[in-house]
Structures are given as C-alpha cells and as structure tokens.
C-alpha cells in the first residue's frame, strides 16, 4: 500500500506544478486587468467626470463613461479585450471587475493610497498649519473642506493638501473644532502640539475672539497663530475702492447691469429692452465713464498680480509683506499731475479712434453753490469751477487715496505681529540659540546660495570649459548641464523665507543650524491665505452636479481628493492590495 501511495504521489507532481503555474498566471492576468481599470478610474476622477450612465447594458449604445472607456481601451489591449469578451458571454457566472460595486471599491482604494502618502508626509514634516472653509453644494448640504499646509521634507517644497471634505450640520466654532479634532485623530496628527498656524476668512464663526474657531484652537494650543486670509483682506480693499465715490459706484453699477442685461435669458418686451439698452449706451458714451474706467484699469493692472500672489500655495509671510509694500508704493506714484495728464491723453486717444462710430458726451458741468460765510470764519468758501479739476479732486485723488489708505490700514504692523514675538514658539525654538546661529549663518548665506546654483553634472564634451570663469559668456550649453533645484530667479526671491529655507534644506545645513532650521520650518509652514479650501469648492461644483446630487459622502470625499491632489504619485501595487482587501474573492483573484 505504501508503494502504491508513493506511485500516486509521484504521478501527481506534474499536475500540481501545472496547477500552481496556472494560478500564478491567472493572478498576473487579473492584475493586468485591474491596472487598466486603475488608470481609467484615475482619468475620470482627475477630470471630475461621471462614471456611470443611465443604462449600462452591453447592448446599449451609451453605457456610461467607465464602461465605454473600458471598451475603447480593449481595442488596444488584448488582455482587456479577452476579459471583456468573457464577461459579456458569461455574465454573472464569472468574476466582474467592472461592476458599479467594483468601481466604488477602486475609487476607495486609490483614495486610501493618496491619503496614506499625504499622512506620511505630514507626520514627517512634524509642523503643520490648517485652512478651513464651508459652502453649500448643489443638494443644499453644507460641506467643510480642510486643507493642511506643510513642508515636504524630501524636496523642501511647500504643500497645501486637501485632506477631508465632510458634511457639517452646524458652522459654530465649537462644532468646527470637534470636526477638526476628529479629522486629525483619524490621521494621527497631534494638533495640540504641532499645529503652528491657522488661516480662515473673516466670518464670525472663524475669526471670533471668544467663540470663533481660531480662539478655541488657541486656548488649547497657543502656538497656533491665527492669520486672517490676506486674499480676503485685499478683496475688502477693492470693495472700498469701487464704492468710494459717485463715479466709481456708477461705473461698476452700470457694468453689473450690462452684464446681467447681456446674459439674461428672461423674456423681455421690446420697450423694456429698448429702455435698458438706451440708458446703458448713454452712460457708456460719456467721458466720465472712460476716465473712471482708465483709472481702475491702471490700478487693477498692478493689483491683479498681488491678488494672484496672495492666493499662491508656496508664498510665505515675508514675501507677502514685500509684495504688498511694492504694490502700495506703485499706487502712491499714480497720485500725481503727470499721471492724470496721461489719463486724459489715454481718454482722448480712445475717443479719437472711435470718433467715426460714436460721439462721446463731455464731462458734465457743476452748478456753483455758494456757502454762506458764518460769523467768525476768516476764509470764504471756494468751489472748483473747472470740470477736469473737479474730476481730478473728487474722483481721481479720492479713488487713489482710499486705495492706499485701506491697504495701509489692513496690512500694517498691528495686523501682522507674527514676527515680533518668538516666545509664542518657545517650546520649539530657543531664542538665544537662534540669535547665535543667525549671526553665524548670515555671514555665509550668499556663498551657500551661489553653491546651490552651480551645475550638479557636466557633459564630458564640456570639460574644457570647466575652468572658464567668465559668467557673461553667450554660449548656451544648458541642455548638457543639470542644475540644483533652487530657482534660477533666486536673486529676485532672495528676500523670501522660502528661498532661505531651501538653501538650508538642500545644502544639508539643518544639522549645523538646527534651531534656525526649526524656526525657518515654522515660518514657511505659516499660512498666508485660505484660498486652497475655496479652490477645492471649485472642484466640488464639478464633482457634485445636479445629475450626481445623490452621491454618498464617502465617495464624494474620495473623488474630491483624487481630483485636487493630482501630483501625488500612485502606487499601483498598493492600490491593488487595498482593492483586494474588500472581499475574500478579490483576495483570491489578486494575491
């Protein structure tokens, strides 16, 4: 009997080996299919496109974006074509990676991979700051977006990542604090110890000194400095400027009316349309409209750059202060007689170019109203008679004065006291050590900055030119030279904290100046604006539309993070691992 069993066992060996090879080949085949589906899911998620259709049967002409892309890709992938044919023929009798349940599981697996990458980067960075905002979606649910700002320690870049999009039933400071604590606990982040900054808009629930979110956070973590969003503050400056005088209010009032008139789809009678069009045309063909429009065009040409700068991700507080001061100085130079003459010349040139088509109404005259001289008054009232002088004093100077005054008021030392008191971060930075390290570092900073801009690698053909020190040479060998990651425009940005931090980080000086490196890390991590949560809401309008209003919150959050964090590298094997963990059937097919 023992001999017979041994013979049976020996006869089974080739069959067992063949079965093992078949299982391995089947797993490899399934992984190849899933990799294609991961790419399709990423494509739809990153472009904020819907996955499913109204009817998804294989015989339908339109089966939804997901299935249609599967069939499109199957034309160029033999493995996927074979799998799709098998699913069409066998239906429910075979495993299906394309069903709507599997789509949701793939979305969740990709989200978990992105989530893990962001979580690891934040934990490595140690210090982080938060930006938070709320809005209503298309289904009238209040959505809260939380963005975390930190430094990627691998390359020293500043990152602002969307880490959560949650429905909130209340927007009080206490409820928002509870949600913040929950999200940080899920990510294993100790906000009571490592949170160094917070930035919100001017809403009472955020900014409030007693029950606002910022005050409640600071009660438990005094190091969490509150920064009122600079972009929102600058918008308030613009609001004050466009409503400071009659001409400014008329300009933007008529422009808003014109926009609504052109874009309106409401049926109107001919007489109503005629009246509106006539009043708009009458205003647009006046010199006061042209002069006021040229004033604001000149102002907006300079302030638009500042507005975009304040909304950028990697801007730091030092760079923001510098940009605000530069813009303020430029606007102050506009307040001169020469600039007003240039304004009049621009108006005249425009009228001259349109004189064959339109006739413009000159500036209106003003009735001189004499004010009675009261007893005790020495000087008599003097009125400006000249029309152009009246416009210069009451419109041109008024607009520029209000703009400069509001910028000075909203961006002064009282509203930016962060750099004055290092005791706020006393548990992270020793003040005396920082002073000694700063003195030593400042003596050699520019030498390190030059070193960081030197080429890292030369082509062999350029060996003869290595010893040349003439930096003004016109020869362009940039294709054969690899430079360090420091920006080549570092001379222009040398005043920013971000540039100094990159020099310290990339040159390995953090071990030599540990206290200063910590201080720089905190300074770069501090937020300037809360524009990133609002940028996320722009994606929310694309993700949750009228036809996708019943989407679950988990799926919405996963798709939002997939759409917003495009630069996070996806680990396909990790995604397959998460995908296979959803059921024992998937685990058997993919592992």
Short mmCIF file of C-alpha atoms in Angstrom, two decimals, residues 58-362:
data_model
loop_
_atom_site.label_atom_id
_atom_site.label_comp_id
_atom_site.label_asym_id
_atom_site.label_seq_id
_atom_site.Cartn_x
_atom_site.Cartn_y
_atom_site.Cartn_z
CA UNK A 58 -23.63 45.72 -23.04
CA UNK A 59 -26.19 46.11 -25.85
CA UNK A 60 -26.75 49.83 -25.20
CA UNK A 61 -25.19 52.45 -27.45
CA UNK A 62 -24.08 54.58 -24.48
CA UNK A 63 -23.08 52.63 -21.38
CA UNK A 64 -21.60 55.40 -19.23
CA UNK A 65 -18.08 56.83 -19.27
CA UNK A 66 -16.49 53.98 -17.33
CA UNK A 67 -17.74 51.08 -19.48
CA UNK A 68 -17.29 53.00 -22.71
CA UNK A 69 -13.66 53.73 -21.83
CA UNK A 70 -13.17 50.05 -20.97
CA UNK A 71 -14.42 49.08 -24.43
CA UNK A 72 -12.27 51.77 -26.04
CA UNK A 73 -9.13 50.61 -24.27
CA UNK A 74 -9.98 46.98 -25.06
CA UNK A 75 -9.37 47.74 -28.74
CA UNK A 76 -5.67 48.27 -27.94
CA UNK A 77 -5.21 45.79 -25.07
CA UNK A 78 -5.55 42.08 -25.93
CA UNK A 79 -5.76 41.14 -22.24
CA UNK A 80 -8.60 43.57 -21.56
CA UNK A 81 -10.38 42.58 -24.80
CA UNK A 82 -10.27 38.91 -23.77
CA UNK A 83 -11.59 39.75 -20.30
CA UNK A 84 -14.45 41.94 -21.60
CA UNK A 85 -15.50 39.21 -24.04
CA UNK A 86 -15.53 36.70 -21.16
CA UNK A 87 -17.69 38.98 -19.02
CA UNK A 88 -20.13 39.62 -21.86
CA UNK A 89 -20.57 35.90 -22.55
CA UNK A 90 -20.65 34.51 -19.01
CA UNK A 91 -22.31 37.44 -17.24
CA UNK A 92 -22.76 36.78 -13.53
CA UNK A 93 -21.17 33.35 -13.79
CA UNK A 94 -17.70 34.87 -13.77
CA UNK A 95 -15.92 37.44 -11.62
CA UNK A 96 -16.54 41.03 -12.68
CA UNK A 97 -14.10 43.89 -12.08
CA UNK A 98 -16.27 46.39 -13.99
CA UNK A 99 -19.46 46.42 -11.91
CA UNK A 100 -20.51 49.58 -10.05
CA UNK A 101 -19.55 47.99 -6.71
CA UNK A 102 -16.03 47.33 -8.01
CA UNK A 103 -15.86 50.90 -9.32
CA UNK A 104 -16.58 52.25 -5.84
CA UNK A 105 -14.01 49.90 -4.34
CA UNK A 106 -11.36 51.05 -6.84
CA UNK A 107 -12.13 54.69 -6.05
CA UNK A 108 -11.79 53.93 -2.34
CA UNK A 109 -8.50 52.05 -2.88
CA UNK A 110 -6.96 54.95 -4.84
CA UNK A 111 -8.17 57.40 -2.20
CA UNK A 112 -6.56 55.33 0.59
CA UNK A 113 -3.27 55.31 -1.27
CA UNK A 114 -3.29 59.11 -1.73
CA UNK A 115 -4.41 59.54 1.88
CA UNK A 116 -1.53 57.40 3.17
CA UNK A 117 1.04 59.35 1.13
CA UNK A 118 -0.22 62.70 2.44
CA UNK A 119 -0.43 61.41 6.00
CA UNK A 120 3.14 60.13 5.88
CA UNK A 121 4.44 63.45 4.51
CA UNK A 122 2.65 65.45 7.23
CA UNK A 123 3.93 63.22 10.01
CA UNK A 124 7.45 63.53 8.63
CA UNK A 125 7.17 67.32 8.42
CA UNK A 126 6.11 67.50 12.13
CA UNK A 127 4.85 71.11 11.91
CA UNK A 128 1.68 71.90 10.00
CA UNK A 129 -1.00 74.58 9.67
CA UNK A 130 -4.63 74.42 8.63
CA UNK A 131 -7.06 76.31 6.41
CA UNK A 132 -10.75 75.64 6.61
CA UNK A 133 -13.92 76.86 4.92
CA UNK A 134 -17.54 75.81 4.35
CA UNK A 135 -20.02 76.11 1.48
CA UNK A 136 -23.31 74.68 0.26
CA UNK A 137 -23.28 72.09 -2.51
CA UNK A 138 -25.92 71.52 -5.17
CA UNK A 139 -28.05 69.41 -2.80
CA UNK A 140 -28.01 72.22 -0.18
CA UNK A 141 -25.73 70.35 2.18
CA UNK A 142 -23.07 72.36 3.98
CA UNK A 143 -19.66 70.95 3.11
CA UNK A 144 -16.48 71.60 5.10
CA UNK A 145 -13.10 71.42 3.38
CA UNK A 146 -9.92 71.10 5.44
CA UNK A 147 -6.54 71.87 3.87
CA UNK A 148 -3.26 71.20 5.66
CA UNK A 149 -0.09 73.15 4.83
CA UNK A 150 3.28 71.51 5.49
CA UNK A 151 6.76 71.08 4.06
CA UNK A 152 7.67 68.03 2.02
CA UNK A 153 10.96 67.03 3.61
CA UNK A 154 12.16 65.15 0.53
CA UNK A 155 12.49 68.20 -1.73
CA UNK A 156 11.75 71.08 0.64
CA UNK A 157 8.64 72.27 -1.21
CA UNK A 158 5.58 73.75 0.49
CA UNK A 159 2.42 71.69 0.08
CA UNK A 160 -1.22 72.51 0.74
CA UNK A 161 -3.26 69.32 0.60
CA UNK A 162 -6.98 68.74 0.83
CA UNK A 163 -7.30 66.03 3.49
CA UNK A 164 -11.05 66.00 4.16
CA UNK A 165 -14.39 67.07 2.75
CA UNK A 166 -17.16 66.43 5.26
CA UNK A 167 -20.78 67.39 5.63
CA UNK A 168 -21.41 69.60 8.63
CA UNK A 169 -24.79 70.33 10.19
CA UNK A 170 -23.52 73.36 12.14
CA UNK A 171 -20.96 76.07 11.48
CA UNK A 172 -20.38 77.22 15.04
CA UNK A 173 -16.84 77.44 16.33
CA UNK A 174 -17.34 74.55 18.78
CA UNK A 175 -18.72 72.20 16.16
CA UNK A 176 -15.96 73.06 13.70
CA UNK A 177 -13.40 72.38 16.45
CA UNK A 178 -14.98 68.97 17.05
CA UNK A 179 -14.73 68.12 13.36
CA UNK A 180 -11.12 69.31 13.23
CA UNK A 181 -10.24 67.14 16.21
CA UNK A 182 -11.93 64.12 14.60
CA UNK A 183 -10.13 64.50 11.27
CA UNK A 184 -6.74 65.00 12.96
CA UNK A 185 -7.33 61.92 15.13
CA UNK A 186 -8.05 59.85 12.02
CA UNK A 187 -4.71 60.98 10.57
CA UNK A 188 -2.83 60.51 13.88
CA UNK A 189 -1.96 64.23 13.91
CA UNK A 190 -1.40 65.93 17.26
CA UNK A 191 -2.75 69.40 16.54
CA UNK A 192 -2.46 70.42 20.18
CA UNK A 193 1.33 70.02 19.96
CA UNK A 194 2.40 70.51 16.32
CA UNK A 195 -0.15 72.94 14.85
CA UNK A 196 1.68 76.25 14.30
CA UNK A 197 -0.80 78.28 12.25
CA UNK A 198 -4.40 78.61 11.12
CA UNK A 199 -5.96 80.73 8.40
CA UNK A 200 -9.65 81.42 7.76
CA UNK A 201 -11.82 84.12 6.28
CA UNK A 202 -13.44 86.92 8.28
CA UNK A 203 -16.62 85.03 9.25
CA UNK A 204 -17.63 85.35 12.91
CA UNK A 205 -17.59 81.58 13.45
CA UNK A 206 -13.98 81.51 12.25
CA UNK A 207 -12.48 84.83 13.32
CA UNK A 208 -14.47 85.43 16.53
CA UNK A 209 -12.34 86.46 19.51
CA UNK A 210 -14.38 84.47 22.04
CA UNK A 211 -16.29 81.61 20.39
CA UNK A 212 -14.63 81.62 16.98
CA UNK A 213 -12.70 78.57 15.80
CA UNK A 214 -9.36 80.37 15.95
CA UNK A 215 -9.85 81.40 19.59
CA UNK A 216 -10.98 77.91 20.65
CA UNK A 217 -7.93 76.36 18.95
CA UNK A 218 -5.57 78.87 20.60
CA UNK A 219 -6.99 78.06 24.04
CA UNK A 220 -5.68 74.51 23.68
CA UNK A 221 -2.64 75.35 21.55
CA UNK A 222 -1.23 78.90 21.98
CA UNK A 223 1.29 78.24 19.19
CA UNK A 224 -1.49 78.05 16.57
CA UNK A 225 -1.18 81.64 15.30
CA UNK A 226 -4.27 82.91 13.50
CA UNK A 227 -3.74 84.61 10.14
CA UNK A 228 -6.73 86.38 8.67
CA UNK A 229 -6.66 85.41 5.00
CA UNK A 230 -4.64 88.06 3.15
CA UNK A 231 -6.53 87.47 -0.10
CA UNK A 232 -9.86 88.18 1.63
CA UNK A 233 -8.40 91.29 3.24
CA UNK A 234 -7.21 92.57 -0.10
CA UNK A 235 -10.67 91.94 -1.59
CA UNK A 236 -12.07 94.26 1.08
CA UNK A 237 -9.62 96.92 -0.12
CA UNK A 238 -11.00 96.56 -3.64
CA UNK A 239 -14.59 96.72 -2.34
CA UNK A 240 -13.85 100.00 -0.58
CA UNK A 241 -12.15 101.40 -3.68
CA UNK A 242 -15.02 100.64 -6.06
CA UNK A 243 -17.58 102.28 -3.78
CA UNK A 244 -15.67 105.34 -2.57
CA UNK A 245 -17.24 107.98 -4.83
CA UNK A 246 -20.17 108.57 -7.16
CA UNK A 247 -18.22 107.90 -10.36
CA UNK A 248 -16.82 104.60 -9.04
CA UNK A 249 -20.24 103.42 -7.90
CA UNK A 250 -21.79 104.38 -11.23
CA UNK A 251 -19.08 102.58 -13.19
CA UNK A 252 -19.43 99.22 -11.51
CA UNK A 253 -23.20 99.57 -11.10
CA UNK A 254 -23.64 100.08 -14.83
CA UNK A 255 -21.15 97.30 -15.65
CA UNK A 256 -23.09 94.89 -13.46
CA UNK A 257 -26.33 95.95 -15.11
CA UNK A 258 -24.74 95.49 -18.54
CA UNK A 259 -23.53 92.00 -17.60
CA UNK A 260 -26.99 90.99 -16.40
CA UNK A 261 -28.62 92.52 -19.47
CA UNK A 262 -26.40 90.65 -21.92
CA UNK A 263 -26.50 87.34 -20.05
CA UNK A 264 -30.19 87.40 -19.17
CA UNK A 265 -32.46 84.74 -20.72
CA UNK A 266 -35.66 86.18 -19.32
CA UNK A 267 -38.15 87.16 -22.00
CA UNK A 268 -38.50 90.94 -22.10
CA UNK A 269 -40.72 93.17 -24.16
CA UNK A 270 -39.16 95.34 -26.81
CA UNK A 271 -39.88 98.54 -24.92
CA UNK A 272 -38.18 97.25 -21.72
CA UNK A 273 -35.14 96.11 -23.67
CA UNK A 274 -35.02 99.37 -25.54
CA UNK A 275 -35.10 101.44 -22.35
CA UNK A 276 -32.36 99.40 -20.69
CA UNK A 277 -30.15 99.39 -23.77
CA UNK A 278 -30.63 103.11 -24.26
CA UNK A 279 -29.69 104.00 -20.68
CA UNK A 280 -26.63 101.74 -20.80
CA UNK A 281 -25.46 103.15 -24.12
CA UNK A 282 -25.97 106.70 -22.89
CA UNK A 283 -23.66 106.08 -19.93
CA UNK A 284 -21.03 104.20 -21.94
CA UNK A 285 -20.74 107.12 -24.36
CA UNK A 286 -19.69 109.60 -21.68
CA UNK A 287 -16.21 110.85 -20.93
CA UNK A 288 -16.70 110.31 -17.20
CA UNK A 289 -17.13 106.59 -17.90
CA UNK A 290 -13.89 106.47 -19.89
CA UNK A 291 -11.87 108.39 -17.31
CA UNK A 292 -13.11 106.32 -14.39
CA UNK A 293 -12.59 103.07 -16.30
CA UNK A 294 -9.00 104.03 -17.19
CA UNK A 295 -8.30 104.81 -13.51
CA UNK A 296 -9.41 101.39 -12.35
CA UNK A 297 -7.73 99.66 -15.26
CA UNK A 298 -4.44 101.20 -14.21
CA UNK A 299 -5.00 100.18 -10.57
CA UNK A 300 -6.15 96.65 -11.41
CA UNK A 301 -3.20 96.08 -13.75
CA UNK A 302 -0.94 96.42 -10.71
CA UNK A 303 -3.12 94.86 -8.02
CA UNK A 304 -4.12 91.76 -10.00
CA UNK A 305 -0.56 90.46 -9.68
CA UNK A 306 -0.71 90.96 -5.92
CA UNK A 307 -4.08 89.19 -5.73
CA UNK A 308 -2.73 86.16 -7.61
CA UNK A 309 0.41 86.17 -5.48
CA UNK A 310 -1.54 86.16 -2.21
CA UNK A 311 -3.50 83.11 -3.40
CA UNK A 312 -0.46 81.04 -4.39
CA UNK A 313 0.37 77.91 -2.43
CA UNK A 314 4.06 78.42 -1.68
CA UNK A 315 4.00 82.10 -0.68
CA UNK A 316 5.26 82.92 2.82
CA UNK A 317 4.50 85.86 5.08
CA UNK A 318 7.75 87.68 4.34
CA UNK A 319 7.13 87.52 0.59
CA UNK A 320 3.52 88.64 1.09
CA UNK A 321 4.63 91.69 3.07
CA UNK A 322 7.14 92.55 0.35
CA UNK A 323 4.56 92.28 -2.45
CA UNK A 324 2.04 94.40 -0.53
CA UNK A 325 4.61 97.14 0.09
CA UNK A 326 5.68 97.16 -3.56
CA UNK A 327 2.08 97.44 -4.76
CA UNK A 328 1.37 100.22 -2.26
CA UNK A 329 4.40 102.21 -3.43
CA UNK A 330 3.38 101.81 -7.08
CA UNK A 331 -0.16 103.05 -6.40
CA UNK A 332 1.22 106.03 -4.49
CA UNK A 333 3.22 107.05 -7.56
CA UNK A 334 -0.03 107.26 -9.55
CA UNK A 335 -1.17 110.23 -7.44
CA UNK A 336 0.46 112.98 -9.49
CA UNK A 337 -0.48 115.60 -12.07
CA UNK A 338 1.62 113.85 -14.70
CA UNK A 339 -0.29 110.60 -14.26
CA UNK A 340 -3.58 112.47 -14.52
CA UNK A 341 -2.40 114.09 -17.75
CA UNK A 342 -1.52 110.63 -19.08
CA UNK A 343 -5.02 109.53 -18.12
CA UNK A 344 -6.57 112.39 -20.08
CA UNK A 345 -4.35 111.59 -23.04
CA UNK A 346 -5.43 107.94 -22.98
CA UNK A 347 -9.06 109.09 -22.93
CA UNK A 348 -8.53 111.46 -25.86
CA UNK A 349 -6.72 108.79 -27.90
CA UNK A 350 -9.56 106.35 -27.35
CA UNK A 351 -12.19 108.92 -28.37
CA UNK A 352 -10.12 109.82 -31.44
CA UNK A 353 -10.01 106.16 -32.51
CA UNK A 354 -13.81 105.88 -32.21
CA UNK A 355 -14.88 109.32 -33.46
CA UNK A 356 -16.24 107.92 -36.72
CA UNK A 357 -18.51 105.46 -34.93
CA UNK A 358 -19.59 107.18 -31.73
CA UNK A 359 -19.98 110.62 -30.21
CA UNK A 360 -18.95 110.97 -26.57
CA UNK A 361 -20.53 113.37 -24.09
CA UNK A 362 -18.06 115.68 -22.30
#
